[in-house]
Coordinates of C-alpha atoms and ligand atoms in Angstrom, one line a residue:
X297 CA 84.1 100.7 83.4
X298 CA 87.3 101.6 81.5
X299 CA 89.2 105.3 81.7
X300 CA 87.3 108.0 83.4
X301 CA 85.6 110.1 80.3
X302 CA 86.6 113.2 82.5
X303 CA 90.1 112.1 82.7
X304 CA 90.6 111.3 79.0
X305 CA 89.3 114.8 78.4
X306 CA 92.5 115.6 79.8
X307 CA 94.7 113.6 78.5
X308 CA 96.6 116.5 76.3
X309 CA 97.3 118.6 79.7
X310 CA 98.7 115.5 81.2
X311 CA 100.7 114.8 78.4
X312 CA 102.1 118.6 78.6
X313 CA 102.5 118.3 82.0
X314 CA 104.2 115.5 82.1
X315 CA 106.9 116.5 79.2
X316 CA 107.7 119.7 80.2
X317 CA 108.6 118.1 83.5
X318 CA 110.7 115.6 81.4
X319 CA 112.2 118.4 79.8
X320 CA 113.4 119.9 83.3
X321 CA 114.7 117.1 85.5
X322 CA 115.7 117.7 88.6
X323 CA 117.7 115.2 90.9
X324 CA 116.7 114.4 94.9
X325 CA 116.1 116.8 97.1
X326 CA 116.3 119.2 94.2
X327 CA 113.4 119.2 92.5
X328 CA 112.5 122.9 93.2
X329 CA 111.3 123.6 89.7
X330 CA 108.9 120.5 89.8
X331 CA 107.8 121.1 93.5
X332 CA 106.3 124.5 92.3
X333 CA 105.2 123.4 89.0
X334 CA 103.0 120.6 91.1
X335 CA 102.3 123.3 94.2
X336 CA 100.4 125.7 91.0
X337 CA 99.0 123.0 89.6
X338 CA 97.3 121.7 92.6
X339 CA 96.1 124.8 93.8
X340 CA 94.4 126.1 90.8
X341 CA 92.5 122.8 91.0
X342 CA 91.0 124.0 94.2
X343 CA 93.5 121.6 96.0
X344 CA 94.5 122.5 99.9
X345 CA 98.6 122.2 99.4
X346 CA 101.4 121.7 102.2
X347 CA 105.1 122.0 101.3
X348 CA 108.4 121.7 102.7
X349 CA 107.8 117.8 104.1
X350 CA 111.3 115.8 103.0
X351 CA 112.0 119.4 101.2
X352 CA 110.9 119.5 98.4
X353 CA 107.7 117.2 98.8
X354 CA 104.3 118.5 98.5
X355 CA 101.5 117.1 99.8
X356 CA 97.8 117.4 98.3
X357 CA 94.2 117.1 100.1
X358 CA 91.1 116.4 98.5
X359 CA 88.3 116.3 100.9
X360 CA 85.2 114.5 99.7
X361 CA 81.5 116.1 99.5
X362 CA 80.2 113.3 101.3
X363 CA 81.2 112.6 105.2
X364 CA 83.5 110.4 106.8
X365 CA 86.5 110.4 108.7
X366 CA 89.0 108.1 106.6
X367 CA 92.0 108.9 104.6
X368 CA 93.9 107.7 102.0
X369 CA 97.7 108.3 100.4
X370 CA 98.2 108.4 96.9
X371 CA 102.2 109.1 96.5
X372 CA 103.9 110.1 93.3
X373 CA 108.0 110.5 93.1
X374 CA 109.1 113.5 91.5
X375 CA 112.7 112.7 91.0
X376 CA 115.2 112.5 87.8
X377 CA 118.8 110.5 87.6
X378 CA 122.3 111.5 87.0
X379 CA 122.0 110.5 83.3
X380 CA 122.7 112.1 80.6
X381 CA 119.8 111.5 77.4
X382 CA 119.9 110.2 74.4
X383 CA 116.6 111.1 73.3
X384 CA 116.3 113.9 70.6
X385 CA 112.8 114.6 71.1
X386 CA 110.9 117.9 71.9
X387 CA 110.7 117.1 75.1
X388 CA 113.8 115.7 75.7
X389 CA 115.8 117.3 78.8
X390 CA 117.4 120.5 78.9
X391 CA 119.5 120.0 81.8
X392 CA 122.6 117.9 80.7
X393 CA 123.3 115.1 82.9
X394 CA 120.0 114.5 84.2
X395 CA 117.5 112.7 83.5
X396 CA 113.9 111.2 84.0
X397 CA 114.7 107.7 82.6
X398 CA 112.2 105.9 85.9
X399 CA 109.1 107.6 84.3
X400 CA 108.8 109.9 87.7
X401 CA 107.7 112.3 85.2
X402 CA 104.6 110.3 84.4
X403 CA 103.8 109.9 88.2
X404 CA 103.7 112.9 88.8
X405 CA 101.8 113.7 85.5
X406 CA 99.1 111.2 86.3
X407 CA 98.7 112.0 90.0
X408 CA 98.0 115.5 88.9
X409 CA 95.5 114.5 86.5
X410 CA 93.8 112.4 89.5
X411 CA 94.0 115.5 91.4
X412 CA 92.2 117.3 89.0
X413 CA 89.6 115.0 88.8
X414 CA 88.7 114.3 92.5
X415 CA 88.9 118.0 92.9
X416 CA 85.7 118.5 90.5
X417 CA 84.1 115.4 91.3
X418 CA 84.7 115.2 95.2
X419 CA 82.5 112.2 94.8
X420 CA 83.7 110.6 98.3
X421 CA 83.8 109.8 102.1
X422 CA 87.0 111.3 103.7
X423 CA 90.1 112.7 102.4
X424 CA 92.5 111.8 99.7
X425 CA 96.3 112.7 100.7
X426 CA 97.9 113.2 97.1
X427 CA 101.9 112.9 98.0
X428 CA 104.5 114.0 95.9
X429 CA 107.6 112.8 97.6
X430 CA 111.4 113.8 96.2
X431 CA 114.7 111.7 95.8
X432 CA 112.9 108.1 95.8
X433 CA 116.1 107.2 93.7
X434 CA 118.8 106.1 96.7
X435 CA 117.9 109.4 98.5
X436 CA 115.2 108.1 100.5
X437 CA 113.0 110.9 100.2
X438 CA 110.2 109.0 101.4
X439 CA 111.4 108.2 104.7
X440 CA 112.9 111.8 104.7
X441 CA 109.1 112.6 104.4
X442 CA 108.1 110.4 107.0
X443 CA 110.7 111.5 109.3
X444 CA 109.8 115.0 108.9
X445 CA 105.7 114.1 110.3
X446 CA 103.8 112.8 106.8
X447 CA 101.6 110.9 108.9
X448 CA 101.0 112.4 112.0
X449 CA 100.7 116.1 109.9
X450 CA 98.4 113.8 107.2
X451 CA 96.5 110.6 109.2
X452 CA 95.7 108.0 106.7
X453 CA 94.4 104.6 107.1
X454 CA 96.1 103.1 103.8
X455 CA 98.9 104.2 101.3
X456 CA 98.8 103.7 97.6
X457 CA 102.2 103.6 94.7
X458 CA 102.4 102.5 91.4
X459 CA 105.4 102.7 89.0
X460 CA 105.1 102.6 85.3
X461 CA 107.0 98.9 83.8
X462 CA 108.9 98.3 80.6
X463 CA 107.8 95.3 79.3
X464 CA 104.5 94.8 80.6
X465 CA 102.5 95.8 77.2
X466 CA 101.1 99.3 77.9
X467 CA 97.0 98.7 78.9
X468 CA 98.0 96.2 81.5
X469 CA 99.0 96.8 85.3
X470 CA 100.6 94.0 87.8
X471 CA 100.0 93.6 91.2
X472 CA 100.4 90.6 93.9
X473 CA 100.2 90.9 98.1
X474 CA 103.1 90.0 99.7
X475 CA 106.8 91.2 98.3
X476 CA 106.7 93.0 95.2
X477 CA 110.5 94.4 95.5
X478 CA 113.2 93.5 97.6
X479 CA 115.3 95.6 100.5
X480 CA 118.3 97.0 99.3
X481 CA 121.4 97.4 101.5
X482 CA 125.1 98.5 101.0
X483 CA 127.7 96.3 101.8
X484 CA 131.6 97.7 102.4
X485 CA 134.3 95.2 103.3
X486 CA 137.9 96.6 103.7
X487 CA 140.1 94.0 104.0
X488 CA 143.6 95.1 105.6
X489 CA 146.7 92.7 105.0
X490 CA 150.1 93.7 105.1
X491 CA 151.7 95.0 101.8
X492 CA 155.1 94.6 100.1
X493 CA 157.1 93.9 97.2
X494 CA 155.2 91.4 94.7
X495 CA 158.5 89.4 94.1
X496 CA 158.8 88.8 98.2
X497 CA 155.4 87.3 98.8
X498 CA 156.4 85.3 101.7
X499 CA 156.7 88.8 103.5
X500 CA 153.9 89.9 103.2
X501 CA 149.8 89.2 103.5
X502 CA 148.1 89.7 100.3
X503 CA 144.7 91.6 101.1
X504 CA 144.0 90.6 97.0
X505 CA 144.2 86.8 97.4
X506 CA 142.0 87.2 100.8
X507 CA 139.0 89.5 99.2
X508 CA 139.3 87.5 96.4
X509 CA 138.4 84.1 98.1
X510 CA 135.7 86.2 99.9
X511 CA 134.0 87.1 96.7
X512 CA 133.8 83.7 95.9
X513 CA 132.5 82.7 99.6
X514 CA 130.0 85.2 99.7
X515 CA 128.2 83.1 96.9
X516 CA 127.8 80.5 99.4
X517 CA 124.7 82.9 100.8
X518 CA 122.6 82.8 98.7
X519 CA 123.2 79.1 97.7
X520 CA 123.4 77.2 101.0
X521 CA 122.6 79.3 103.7
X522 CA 119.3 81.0 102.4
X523 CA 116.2 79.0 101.6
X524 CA 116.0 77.8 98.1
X525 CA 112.7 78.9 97.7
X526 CA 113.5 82.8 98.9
X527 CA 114.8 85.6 96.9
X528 CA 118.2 86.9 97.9
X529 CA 120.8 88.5 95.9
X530 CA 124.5 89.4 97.2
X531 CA 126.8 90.9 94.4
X532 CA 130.3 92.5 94.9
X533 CA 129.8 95.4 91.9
X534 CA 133.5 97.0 93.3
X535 CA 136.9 95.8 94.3
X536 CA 139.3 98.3 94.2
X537 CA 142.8 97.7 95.5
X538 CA 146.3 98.5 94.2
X539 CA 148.5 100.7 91.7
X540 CA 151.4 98.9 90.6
X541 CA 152.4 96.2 88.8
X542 CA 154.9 94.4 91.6
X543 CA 153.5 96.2 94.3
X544 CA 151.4 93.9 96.6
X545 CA 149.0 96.5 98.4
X546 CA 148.6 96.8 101.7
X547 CA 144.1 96.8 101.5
X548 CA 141.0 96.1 99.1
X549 CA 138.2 97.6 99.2
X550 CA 134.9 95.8 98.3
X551 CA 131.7 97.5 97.6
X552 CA 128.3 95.6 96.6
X553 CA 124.5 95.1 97.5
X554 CA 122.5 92.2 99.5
X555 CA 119.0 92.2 98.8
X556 CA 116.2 90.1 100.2
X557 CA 112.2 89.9 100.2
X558 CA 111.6 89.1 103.9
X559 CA 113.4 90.6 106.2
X560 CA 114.5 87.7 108.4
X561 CA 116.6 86.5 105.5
X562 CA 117.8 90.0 105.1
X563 CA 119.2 89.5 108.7
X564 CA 121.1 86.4 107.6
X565 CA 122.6 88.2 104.7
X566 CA 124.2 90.8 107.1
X567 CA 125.3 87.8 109.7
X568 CA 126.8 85.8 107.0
X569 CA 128.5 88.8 105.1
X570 CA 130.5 89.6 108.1
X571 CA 131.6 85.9 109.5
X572 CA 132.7 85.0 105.8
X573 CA 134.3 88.1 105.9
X574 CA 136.0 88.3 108.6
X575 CA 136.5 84.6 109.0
X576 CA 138.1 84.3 105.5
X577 CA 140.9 87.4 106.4
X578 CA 141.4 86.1 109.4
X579 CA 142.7 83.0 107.7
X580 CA 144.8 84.7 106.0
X581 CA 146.5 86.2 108.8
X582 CA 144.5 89.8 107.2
X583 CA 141.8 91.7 108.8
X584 CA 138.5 92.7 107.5
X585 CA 136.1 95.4 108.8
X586 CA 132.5 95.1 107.7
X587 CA 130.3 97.5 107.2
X588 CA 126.4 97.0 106.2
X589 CA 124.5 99.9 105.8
X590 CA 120.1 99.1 105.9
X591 CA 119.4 101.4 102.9
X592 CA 115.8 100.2 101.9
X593 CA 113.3 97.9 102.9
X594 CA 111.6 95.2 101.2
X595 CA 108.1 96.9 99.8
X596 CA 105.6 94.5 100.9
X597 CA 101.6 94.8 100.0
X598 CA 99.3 94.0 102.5
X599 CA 96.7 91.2 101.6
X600 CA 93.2 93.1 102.1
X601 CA 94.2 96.4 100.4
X602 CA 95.7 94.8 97.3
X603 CA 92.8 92.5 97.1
X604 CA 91.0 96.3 96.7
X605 CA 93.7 97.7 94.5
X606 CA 93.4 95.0 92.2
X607 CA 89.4 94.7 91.7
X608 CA 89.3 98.4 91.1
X609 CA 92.2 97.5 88.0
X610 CA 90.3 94.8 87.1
X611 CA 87.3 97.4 86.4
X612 CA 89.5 99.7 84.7
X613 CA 90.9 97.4 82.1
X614 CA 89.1 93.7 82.5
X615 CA 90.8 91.4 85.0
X616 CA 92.7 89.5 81.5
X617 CA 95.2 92.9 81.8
X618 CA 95.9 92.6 85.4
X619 CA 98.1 90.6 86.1
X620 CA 98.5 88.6 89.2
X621 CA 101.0 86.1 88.3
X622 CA 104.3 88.0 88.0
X623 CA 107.5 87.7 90.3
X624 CA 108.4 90.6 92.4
X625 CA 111.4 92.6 91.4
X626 CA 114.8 92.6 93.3
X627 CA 115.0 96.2 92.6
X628 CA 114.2 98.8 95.3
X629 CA 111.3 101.0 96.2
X630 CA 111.4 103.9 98.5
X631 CA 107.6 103.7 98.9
X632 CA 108.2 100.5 100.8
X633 CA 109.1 103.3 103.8
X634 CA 105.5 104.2 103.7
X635 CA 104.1 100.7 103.6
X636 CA 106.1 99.8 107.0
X637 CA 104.4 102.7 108.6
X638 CA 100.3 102.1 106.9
X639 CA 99.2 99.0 105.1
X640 CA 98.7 99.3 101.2
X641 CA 99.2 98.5 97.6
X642 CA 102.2 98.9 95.3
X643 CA 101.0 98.2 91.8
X644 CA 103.2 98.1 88.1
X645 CA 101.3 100.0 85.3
X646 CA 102.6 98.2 81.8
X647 CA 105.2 101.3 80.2
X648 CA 104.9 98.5 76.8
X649 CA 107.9 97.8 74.8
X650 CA 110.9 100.4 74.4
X651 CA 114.2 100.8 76.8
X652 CA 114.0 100.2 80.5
X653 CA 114.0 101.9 83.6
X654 CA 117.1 103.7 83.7
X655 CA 118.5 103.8 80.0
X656 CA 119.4 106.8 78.4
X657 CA 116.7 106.2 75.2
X658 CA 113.8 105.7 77.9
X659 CA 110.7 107.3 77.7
X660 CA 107.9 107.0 79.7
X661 CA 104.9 106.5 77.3
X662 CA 102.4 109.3 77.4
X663 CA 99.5 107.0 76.2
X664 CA 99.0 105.3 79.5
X665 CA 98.7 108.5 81.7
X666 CA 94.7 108.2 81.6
X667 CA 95.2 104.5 82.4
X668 CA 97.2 105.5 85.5
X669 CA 95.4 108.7 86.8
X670 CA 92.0 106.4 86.2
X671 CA 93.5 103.8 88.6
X672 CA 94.0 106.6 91.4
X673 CA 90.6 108.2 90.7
X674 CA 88.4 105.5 90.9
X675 CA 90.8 103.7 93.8
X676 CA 90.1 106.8 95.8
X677 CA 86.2 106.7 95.5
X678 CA 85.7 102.6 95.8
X679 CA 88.2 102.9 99.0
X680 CA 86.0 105.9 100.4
X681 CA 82.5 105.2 99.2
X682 CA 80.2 107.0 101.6
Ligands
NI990 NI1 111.5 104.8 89.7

C-alpha cells in the first residue's frame, strides 16, 4: 500500500504548513512562534496537547478507538540555524540570520499531517505520543525534554525519528539497526608554555610548536589506537594562539570534535585525547589542560523495532526504495537521547538532489511530506494493531 489516500488529500495544507514555518524560523529554545502554530494545529485536530516540556516542546496524544495499554513516540524537531538564506522564494525566511536549512520545517509539517490523520481515523490499540521537541541543533533539546519528565509525564514502550536526506532520491527512505549516527563531543585543549620574544627562543617554551605536534599526534587515534573496522573521527577545527609577529605567545588554544559509533571507543577517544595531550606539552617542558565535554550520543536503532520500521517502509514504497545498505552518518542526532532512554527506529527519508543539510540554498522538498507523514501513520497502526 503506497501514501495514505487521506493523507495525500492533504498534501496542500502540509505544504502550507510547512512553508510558512520556513518562512518564520526560530532558533532553540525559541521557537515560540512554531510551538503555538503546532499547539493550534493539534488541537483543532481533536488532539489532547501538553506544553512547556524542554520549553518550548509540545507534546501530542492520539488515543486509539480500539483498547490497549501501549504507547508509542513519534518526535519531530522544530528548530532553525543561525544562517542567513539564500533562497528568494515565497516562502523563503523573514527573519534575517536564521534559517531552516535541516528540513525541521518538514518534520514538523509531516508529523502534523500524521496527527491529523490518526486523529480521524483512531484506527489503533493504545496511544500515539506525537513529540515536537526544540533546539535538536547543539542545544539538546531532547534531553532538555527528557530531563524535564517526557517519559515518566508520557510512558511509551518505543520511540520513532526520521530526518529528511539530500542525496537519497526523494521516494526512498534508509534505515539499518545498530549506529545510524555517531556521538558528538567537544574537545578544548589549552596548552600553557611560557612566552617571549621570537628572536630569544631559547628563553622561552613555545605553546605553538607543542599544540602543533599535538595536532599531528592526535591523528594517531583514529589510525592506531581505534579498530580499523570502527568509525571514529577526531578533528582540531580551531587553534587560536598569538598576535604578533616576533612575539612568541605565552598559550594556544585548541578547539575540535571526537566522534564515535560505540561508545567504548568513544571512551578511548577521551583517554587518548588527554595522555597525547598532556604527554606531548609535557615534553615540551609546557602544560596542557584538557577538557572533553559528552555533548551527544551515538543514536543507535534497536534490532526488533527497526525490523518493524522498515517493513512498514517497505509497504509504503516497495522494499527496492528502502534502503538497507547505507553507512551511518558521523553527524549528530539529538534524538539519540531518547533512544538511550526507550528502544526504537531512526530512519533517513530521501530529500532528492539539491544543497545539503545546512547550506544557505537548501530546501526541504515539499513533495515527500505525504511520503513521510504516511510512514508515521501507518508505523503507528502496524505497531498498535488491536
Ligand atoms: Ni536536522
Amino acid at each position: 500500500m503506497p501514501i495514505i489516500n487521506r493523507i495525500a488529500e492533504f498534501h496542500a495544507d502540509m505544504r502550507q504548513w510547512r512553508r510558512d514555518i520556513h518562512a518564520h524560523p526560530e532558533t532553540a529554545f525559541e521557537e515560540h512562534r512554531t510551538s503555538e502554530t503546532v499547539a493550534t494545529l493539534l488541537a483543532e485536530f481533536g488532539i489532547a496537547v501538553h506544553r512547556g516540556l524542554g520549553g518550548t516542546g509540545v507534546v501530542g496524544t492520539v488515543e486509539g478507538r480500539l483498547a490497549g495499554s501501549r504507547a508509542i513516540m513519534l518526535r519531530a524537531d522544530m528548530d532553525a540555524l543561525h544562517i542567513h538564506e539564500k533562497n528568494g522564494f515565497a516562502h523563503a525566511s523573514q527573519h534575517g540570520g536564521k534559517m531552516h536549512a535541516c528540513g525541521h520545517d518538514g518534520h514538523t509539517a509531516m508529523l502534523l499531517g500524521a496527527a491529523r490523520y490518526l486523529a480521524e481515523t483512531r484506527n489503533f490499540a493504545g496511544k500515539v505520543h506525537l513529540v515536537f521537541q526544540p533546539a535538536e541543533e547543539s542545544q539538546g533539546g531532547g534531553r532538555r525534554m527528557i530531563e524535564d519528565g517526557l517519559f515518566a509525564k508520557f510512558p511509551a514502550d518505543s520511540v520513532f525519528g526520521m530526518h529528511n536526506w539530500p542525496g537519497l532520491p526523494a521516494g526512498e527512505f534508509a534505515v539499518r539497526p545498530g549506529p545510524m549516527m555517531a556521538s558528538s563531543d567537544h574537545v578544548e585543549i589549552v596548552v600553557t608554555g611560557k612566552g617571549g620574544h621570537a628572536a630569544m627562543p631559547h628563553l622561552t617554551v613555545d605553546p605553538i610548536l607543542a599544540a602543533s605536534q599535538i595536532v599531528v599526534a592526535l591523528q594517531t587515534i583514529v589510525s592506531r589506537n581505534v579498530h580499523p573496522l570502527e568509525g571514529a573521527v577526531v578533528t582540531v577545527t580551531q587553534f587560536h594562539a598569538g598576535d604578533s609577529w616576533n612575539v612568541i605567545p605565552p598559550d594556544v588554544l585548541l578547539r575540535g570534535t571526537a566522534r564515535a559509533f560505540q561508545p567504548a571507543v568513544r571512551d578511548i577517544l577521551e583517554q587518548r585525547i588527554q595522555a597525547l595531550a598532556e604527554g606531548i606539552a609535557a615534553a615540551h617542558g609546557a602544560s596542557a589542560a584538557v577538557r572533553y565535554e559528552r555533548h551527544y550520543p551515538s543514536t543507535i536503532n534497536s534490532e526488533a523495532e527497526t525490523a518493524l520500521a522498515a517493513a512498514t517502509l517497505d509497504e509504503i514504497v516497495g522494499p527496492a526504495r528502502v534502503r538497507r545498505d547505507m553507512l551511518p552518518s558521523m553527524g549528530a542526532e539529538d534524538f539519540s537521547f531518547m533512544l538511550r532512554e526507550r528502544p526504537g527506529s531512526y530512519v533517513w527519508i530521501g530529500n532528492g538532489e539539491g544543497d545539503g543539510l545546512h547550506h544557505p540554498a537548501y530546501d526541504f522538498n515539499d513533495e515527500i511530506l505525504p511520503l513521510g507523514a504516511s510512514y508515521w501513520a501507518r508505523l503507528a497502526e502496524r505497531l498498535l494493531s488491536g
